[in-house]
Coordinates of C-alpha atoms and ligand atoms in Angstrom, one line a residue:
X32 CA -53.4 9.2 -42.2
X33 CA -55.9 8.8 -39.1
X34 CA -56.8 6.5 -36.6
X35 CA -60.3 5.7 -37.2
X36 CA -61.4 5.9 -33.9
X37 CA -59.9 9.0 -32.9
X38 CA -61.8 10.4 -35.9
X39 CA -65.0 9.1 -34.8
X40 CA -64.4 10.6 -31.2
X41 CA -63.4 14.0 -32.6
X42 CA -66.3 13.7 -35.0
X43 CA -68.6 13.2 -31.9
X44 CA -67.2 15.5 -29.6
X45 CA -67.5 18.1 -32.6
X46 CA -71.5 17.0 -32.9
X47 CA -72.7 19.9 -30.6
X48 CA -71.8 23.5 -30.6
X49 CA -69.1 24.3 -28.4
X50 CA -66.8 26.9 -27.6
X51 CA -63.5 26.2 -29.1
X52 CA -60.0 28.1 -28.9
X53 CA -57.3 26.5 -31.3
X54 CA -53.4 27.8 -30.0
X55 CA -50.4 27.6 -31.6
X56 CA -46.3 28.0 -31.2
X57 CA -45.0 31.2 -29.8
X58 CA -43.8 33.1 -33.2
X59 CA -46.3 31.6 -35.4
X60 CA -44.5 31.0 -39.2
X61 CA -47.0 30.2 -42.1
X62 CA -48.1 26.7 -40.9
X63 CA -49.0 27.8 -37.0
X64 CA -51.1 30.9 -38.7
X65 CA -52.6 29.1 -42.0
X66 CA -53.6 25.9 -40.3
X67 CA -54.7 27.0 -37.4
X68 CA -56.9 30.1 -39.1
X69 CA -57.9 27.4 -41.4
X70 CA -59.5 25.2 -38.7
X71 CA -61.1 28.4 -37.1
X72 CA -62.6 29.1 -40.4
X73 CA -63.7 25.1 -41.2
X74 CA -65.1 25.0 -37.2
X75 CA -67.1 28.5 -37.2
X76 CA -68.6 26.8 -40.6
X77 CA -69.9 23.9 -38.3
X78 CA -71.5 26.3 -36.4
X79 CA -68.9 26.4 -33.2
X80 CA -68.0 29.4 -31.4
X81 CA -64.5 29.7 -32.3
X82 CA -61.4 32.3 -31.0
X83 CA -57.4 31.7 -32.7
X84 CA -54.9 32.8 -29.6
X85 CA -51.2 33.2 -30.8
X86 CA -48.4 33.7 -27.7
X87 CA -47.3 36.5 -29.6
X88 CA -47.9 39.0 -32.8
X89 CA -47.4 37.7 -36.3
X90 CA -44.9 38.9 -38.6
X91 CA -46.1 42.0 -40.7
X92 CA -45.7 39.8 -44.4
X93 CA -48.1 37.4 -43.1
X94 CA -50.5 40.4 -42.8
X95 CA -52.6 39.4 -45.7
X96 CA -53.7 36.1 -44.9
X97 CA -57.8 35.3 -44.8
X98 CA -59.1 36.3 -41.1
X99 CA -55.6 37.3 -39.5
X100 CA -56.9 40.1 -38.1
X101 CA -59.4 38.1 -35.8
X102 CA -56.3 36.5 -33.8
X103 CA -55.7 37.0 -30.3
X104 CA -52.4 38.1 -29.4
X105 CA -51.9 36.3 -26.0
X106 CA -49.2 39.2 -24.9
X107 CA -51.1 41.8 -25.7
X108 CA -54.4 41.0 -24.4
X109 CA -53.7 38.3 -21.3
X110 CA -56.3 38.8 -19.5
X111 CA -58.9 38.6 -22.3
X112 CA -57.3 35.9 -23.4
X113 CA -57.3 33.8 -20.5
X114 CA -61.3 34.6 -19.6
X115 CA -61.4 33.2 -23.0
X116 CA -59.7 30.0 -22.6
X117 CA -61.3 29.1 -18.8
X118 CA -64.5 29.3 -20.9
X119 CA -63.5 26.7 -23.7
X120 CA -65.0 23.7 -23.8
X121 CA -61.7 22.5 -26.4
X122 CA -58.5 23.9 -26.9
X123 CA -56.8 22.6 -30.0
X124 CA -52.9 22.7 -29.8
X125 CA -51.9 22.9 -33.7
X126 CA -48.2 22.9 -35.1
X127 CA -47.2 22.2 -31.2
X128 CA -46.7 19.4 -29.4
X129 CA -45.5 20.8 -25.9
X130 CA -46.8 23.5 -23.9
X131 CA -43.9 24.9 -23.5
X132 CA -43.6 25.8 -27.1
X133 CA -46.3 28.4 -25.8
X134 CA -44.4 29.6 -22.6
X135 CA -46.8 31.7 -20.3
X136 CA -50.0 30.7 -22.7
X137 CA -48.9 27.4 -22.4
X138 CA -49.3 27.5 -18.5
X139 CA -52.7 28.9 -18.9
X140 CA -53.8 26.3 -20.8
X141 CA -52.8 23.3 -18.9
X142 CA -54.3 24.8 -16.0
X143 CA -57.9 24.8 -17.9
X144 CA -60.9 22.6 -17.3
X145 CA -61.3 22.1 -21.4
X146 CA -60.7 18.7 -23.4
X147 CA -57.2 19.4 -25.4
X148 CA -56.9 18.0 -28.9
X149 CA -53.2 18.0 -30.5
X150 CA -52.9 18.0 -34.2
X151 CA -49.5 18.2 -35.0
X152 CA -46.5 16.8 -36.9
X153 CA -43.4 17.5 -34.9
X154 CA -41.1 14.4 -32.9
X155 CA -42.1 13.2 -29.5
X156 CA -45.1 14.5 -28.5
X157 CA -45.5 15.6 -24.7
X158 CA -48.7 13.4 -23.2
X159 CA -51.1 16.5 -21.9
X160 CA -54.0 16.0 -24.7
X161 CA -56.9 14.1 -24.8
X162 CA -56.8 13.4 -28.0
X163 CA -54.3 12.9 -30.2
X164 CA -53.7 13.4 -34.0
X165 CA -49.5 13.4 -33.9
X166 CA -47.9 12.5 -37.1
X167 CA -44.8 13.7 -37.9
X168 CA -44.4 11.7 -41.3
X169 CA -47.0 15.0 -42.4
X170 CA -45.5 17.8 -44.4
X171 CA -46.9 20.1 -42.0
X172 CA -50.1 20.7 -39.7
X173 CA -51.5 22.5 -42.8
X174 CA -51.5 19.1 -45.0
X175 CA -52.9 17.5 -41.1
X176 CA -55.7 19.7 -41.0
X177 CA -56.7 19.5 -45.0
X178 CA -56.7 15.6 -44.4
X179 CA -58.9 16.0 -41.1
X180 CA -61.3 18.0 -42.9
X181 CA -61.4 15.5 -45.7
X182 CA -61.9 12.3 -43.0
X183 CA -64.3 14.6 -40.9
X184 CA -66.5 14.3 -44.6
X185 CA -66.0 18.0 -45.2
X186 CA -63.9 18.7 -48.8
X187 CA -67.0 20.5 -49.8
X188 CA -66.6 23.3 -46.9
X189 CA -63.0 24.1 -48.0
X190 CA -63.6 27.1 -50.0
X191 CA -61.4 30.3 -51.3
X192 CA -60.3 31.4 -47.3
X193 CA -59.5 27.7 -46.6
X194 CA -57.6 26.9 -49.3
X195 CA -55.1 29.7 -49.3
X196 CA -54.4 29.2 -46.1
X197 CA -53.5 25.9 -46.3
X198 CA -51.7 26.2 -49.4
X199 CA -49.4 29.0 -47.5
X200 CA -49.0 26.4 -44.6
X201 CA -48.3 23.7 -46.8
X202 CA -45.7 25.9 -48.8
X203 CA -43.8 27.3 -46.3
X204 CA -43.7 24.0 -43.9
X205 CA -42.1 22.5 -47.4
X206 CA -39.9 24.6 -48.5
X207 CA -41.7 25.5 -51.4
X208 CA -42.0 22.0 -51.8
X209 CA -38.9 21.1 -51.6
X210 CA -37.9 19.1 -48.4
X211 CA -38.2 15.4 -48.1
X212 CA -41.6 15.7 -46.6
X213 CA -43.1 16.8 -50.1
X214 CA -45.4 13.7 -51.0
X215 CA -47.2 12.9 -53.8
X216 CA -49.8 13.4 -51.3
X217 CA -48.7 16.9 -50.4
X218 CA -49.2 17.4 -54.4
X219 CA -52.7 15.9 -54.4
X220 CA -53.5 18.0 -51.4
X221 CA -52.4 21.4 -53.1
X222 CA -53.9 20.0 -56.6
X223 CA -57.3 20.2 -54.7
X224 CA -56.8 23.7 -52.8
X225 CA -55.6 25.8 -56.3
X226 CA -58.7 24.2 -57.5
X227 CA -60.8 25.4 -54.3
X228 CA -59.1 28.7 -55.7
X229 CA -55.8 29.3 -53.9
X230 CA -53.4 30.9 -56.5
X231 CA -49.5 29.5 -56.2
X232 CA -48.4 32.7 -58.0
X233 CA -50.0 35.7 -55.8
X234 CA -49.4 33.4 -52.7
X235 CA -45.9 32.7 -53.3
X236 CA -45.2 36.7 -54.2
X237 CA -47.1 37.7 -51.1
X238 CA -45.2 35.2 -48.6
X239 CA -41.3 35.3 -50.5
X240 CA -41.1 38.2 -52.8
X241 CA -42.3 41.1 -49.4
X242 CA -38.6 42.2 -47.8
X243 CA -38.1 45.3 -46.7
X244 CA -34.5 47.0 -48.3
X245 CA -33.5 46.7 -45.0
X246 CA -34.1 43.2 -44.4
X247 CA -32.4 42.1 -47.8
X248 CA -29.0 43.9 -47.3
X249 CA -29.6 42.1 -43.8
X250 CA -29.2 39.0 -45.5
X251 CA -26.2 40.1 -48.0
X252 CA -24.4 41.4 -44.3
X253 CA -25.2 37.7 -43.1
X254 CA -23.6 35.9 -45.8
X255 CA -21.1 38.4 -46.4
X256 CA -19.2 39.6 -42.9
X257 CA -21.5 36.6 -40.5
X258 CA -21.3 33.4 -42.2
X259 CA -18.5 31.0 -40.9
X260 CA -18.0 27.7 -41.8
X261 CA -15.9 25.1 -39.5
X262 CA -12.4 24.4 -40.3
X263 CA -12.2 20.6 -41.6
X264 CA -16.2 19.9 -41.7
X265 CA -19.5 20.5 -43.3
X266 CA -21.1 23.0 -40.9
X267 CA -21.4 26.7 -41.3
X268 CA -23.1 29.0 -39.3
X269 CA -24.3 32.9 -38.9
X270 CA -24.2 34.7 -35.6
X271 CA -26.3 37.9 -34.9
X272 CA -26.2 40.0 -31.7
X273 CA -29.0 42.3 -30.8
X274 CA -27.1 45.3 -31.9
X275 CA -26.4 44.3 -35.3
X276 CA -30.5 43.2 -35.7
X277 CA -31.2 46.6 -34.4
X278 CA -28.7 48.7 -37.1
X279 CA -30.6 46.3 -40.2
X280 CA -34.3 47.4 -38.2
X281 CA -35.0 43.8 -38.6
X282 CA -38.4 42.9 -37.0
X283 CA -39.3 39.4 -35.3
X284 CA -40.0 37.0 -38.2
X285 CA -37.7 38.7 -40.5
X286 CA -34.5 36.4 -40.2
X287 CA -37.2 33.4 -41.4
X288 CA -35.3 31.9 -44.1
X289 CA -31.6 33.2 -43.3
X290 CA -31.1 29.9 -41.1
X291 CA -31.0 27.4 -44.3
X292 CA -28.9 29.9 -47.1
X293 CA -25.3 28.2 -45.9
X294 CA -26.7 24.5 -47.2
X295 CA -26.6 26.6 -50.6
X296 CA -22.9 25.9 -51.0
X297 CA -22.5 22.6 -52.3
X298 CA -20.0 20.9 -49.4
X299 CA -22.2 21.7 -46.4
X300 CA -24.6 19.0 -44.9
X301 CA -26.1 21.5 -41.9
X302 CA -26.3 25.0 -40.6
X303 CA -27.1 26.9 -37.1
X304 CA -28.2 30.5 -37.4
X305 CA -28.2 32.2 -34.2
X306 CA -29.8 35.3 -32.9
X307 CA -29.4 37.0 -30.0
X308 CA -32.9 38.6 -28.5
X309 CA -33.4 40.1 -24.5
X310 CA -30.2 38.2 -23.4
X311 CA -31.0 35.3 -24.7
X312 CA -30.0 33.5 -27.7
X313 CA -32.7 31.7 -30.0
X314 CA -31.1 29.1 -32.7
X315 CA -32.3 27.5 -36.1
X316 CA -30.5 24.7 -37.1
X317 CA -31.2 23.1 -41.0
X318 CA -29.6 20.3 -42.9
X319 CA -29.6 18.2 -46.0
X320 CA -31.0 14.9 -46.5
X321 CA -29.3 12.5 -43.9
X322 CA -28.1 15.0 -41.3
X323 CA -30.2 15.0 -38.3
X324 CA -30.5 18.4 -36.7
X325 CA -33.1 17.6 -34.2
X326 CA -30.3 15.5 -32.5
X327 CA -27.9 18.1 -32.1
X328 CA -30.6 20.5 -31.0
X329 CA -32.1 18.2 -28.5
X330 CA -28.9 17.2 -27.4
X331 CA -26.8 20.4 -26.8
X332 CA -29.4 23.2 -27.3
X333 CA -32.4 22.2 -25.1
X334 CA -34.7 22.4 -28.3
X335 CA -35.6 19.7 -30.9
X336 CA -37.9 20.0 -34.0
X337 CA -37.7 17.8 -37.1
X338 CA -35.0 16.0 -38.5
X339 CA -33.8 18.4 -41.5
X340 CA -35.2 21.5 -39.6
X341 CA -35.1 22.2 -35.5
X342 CA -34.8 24.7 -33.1
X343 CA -33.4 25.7 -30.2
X344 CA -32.0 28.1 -27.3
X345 CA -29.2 29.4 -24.7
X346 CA -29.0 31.7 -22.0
X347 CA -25.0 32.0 -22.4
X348 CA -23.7 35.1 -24.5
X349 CA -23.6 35.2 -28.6
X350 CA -20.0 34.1 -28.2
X351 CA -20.1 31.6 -25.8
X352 CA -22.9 29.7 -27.5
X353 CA -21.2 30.1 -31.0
X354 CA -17.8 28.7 -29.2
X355 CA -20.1 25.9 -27.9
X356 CA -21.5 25.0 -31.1
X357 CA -17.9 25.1 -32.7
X358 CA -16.4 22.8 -30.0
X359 CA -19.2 20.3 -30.6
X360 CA -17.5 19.6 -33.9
X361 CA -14.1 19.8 -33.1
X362 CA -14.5 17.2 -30.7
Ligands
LIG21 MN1 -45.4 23.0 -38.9

């Protein structure tokens, strides 16, 4: 998957202990957390001095992972974290590709003295790092950092830790292996971590089968009285205000997976979930095989991603943004 050379240099810059921080997205999901606690785990084996800084908590579910509890949680501990991050001799951005994706970390860190490495699989990377490993044909950053490992010379080092956490990044990046981005060499790659120990069954329970009551009949109310699907086309799409998150108690991270359930009706080629959160509204959009969301993301809703799978935001109101959407395809 690698450039040679870009190994080589990562290889050599890795030679002597340093102090590394590795950073990810601003609400971390399985592949942000797995891969980059992964790497942290794989780099402190090599001897570095290593720290894992998220923007923001993680959810609850993901409370089980190997090592979660060693993350730094950028807003609550800034000014830690930034003594932290002035010291580094690398930062790694993983499951990122522009600062922004951190907001006020992401500031911090492109004011730093430290060499930047980007591993990362999402389009159009922004050009801050040093060095580069940007490949969005890769499942996820997970799958990026098993195969770095590997070309590093390492497989041996990926023990029980390791491989559940990449085989949670690798999962949930997938879709439980379902989106187009599931190669044969996704399969080899998880072949290799349940055999380093990682255990498809207990992983899968701990990461799908963990709702709260709450947060299920949040999901029946979504489907239910929220989903709408545009008169005369294939798009459907779930609006909830900051009220309505509030009655269901539903914590950050808990409307993961509501943004995809409308491509579960047969006639509909992509959905937009939209929540409302401090005035502002975030959006997931999703989509079946040849519908490109990361357009219509980039294009209308400052955001972008990947092609079945992107994101995106507003400052309007809940209903001016869902009348904007809907006008988009009535046009
Ligand atoms: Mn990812």
């Amino acid at each position: 998957m690698f450039n040679t050379e870009s190994v080589d240099q990562l290889k050599n810059v890795l030679s002597k202990s340093k102090k590394i921080v590795i950073t990810s997205h601003k609400n971390p999901d399985g592949d942000a957390l797995g891969s980059s606690l992964a790497w942290m785990r794989y780099l402190s084996k090599l001897g570095h001095s290593v720290e894992y800084i998220s923007p923001n908590d993680y959810p609850d579910y993901y409370k089980w992972l190997p090592i979660v509890g060693q993350t730094i949680v950028y807003e609550k501990a800034k000014e830690y974290a930034k003594g932290i991050l002035h010291s580094a001799d690398i930062i790694f951005s993983l499951d990122y590709n522009s600062l922004s994706r951190m907001e006020e970390l992401g500031e911090v860190v492109k004011n730093t003295k430290a060499l930047k490495v980007m591993i990362d699989h999402h389009l159009f990377p922004d050009d801050y790092a040093d060095l580069m490993f940007s490949h969005p044909e890769a499942s996820s950053t997970g799958e990026m950092i098993f195969d770095m490992i590997v070309a590093l010379g390492d497989k041996e080092k990926i023990d029980l830790e390791i491989s559940e956490l990449l085989y949670t990044a690798i999962l949930t990046d997938t879709g439980s292996f379902a989106f187009s981005c599931t190669s044969s060499h996704v399969h080899e790659a998880i072949s290799i971590l349940i055999q380093k120990g990682a255990s498809p069954d207990s992983i899968h329970n701990k990461v799908y089968n963990c709702f709260t009551e709450s947060r299920l009949r949040f999901l029946g109310y979504c489907i239910l009285e929220k989903m709408q699907i545009i008169e005369g086309t294939q798009i459907a799409y779930i609006g909830v205000s900051e009220e309505e998150l509030r009655r269901f108690n539903i914590q950050d991270g808990e409307t993961e997976g509501i943004a995809s359930y409308p491509l579960k009706l047969a006639g509909i080629q992509a959905c937009a979930f939209f929540r409302e959160k401090d005035k502002k509204i975030r959006i997931s959009f999703r989509s079946k095989v040849d519908y490109d969301v990361n357009v219509l993301a980039r294009e209308h809703f400052s955001g972008g991603g990947h092609k079945n799978a992107a994101g995106g935001a507003s400052n309007d109101t809940l209903d001016n943004t869902l009348l904007k959407f809907v006008s988009i395809f009535k046009q």
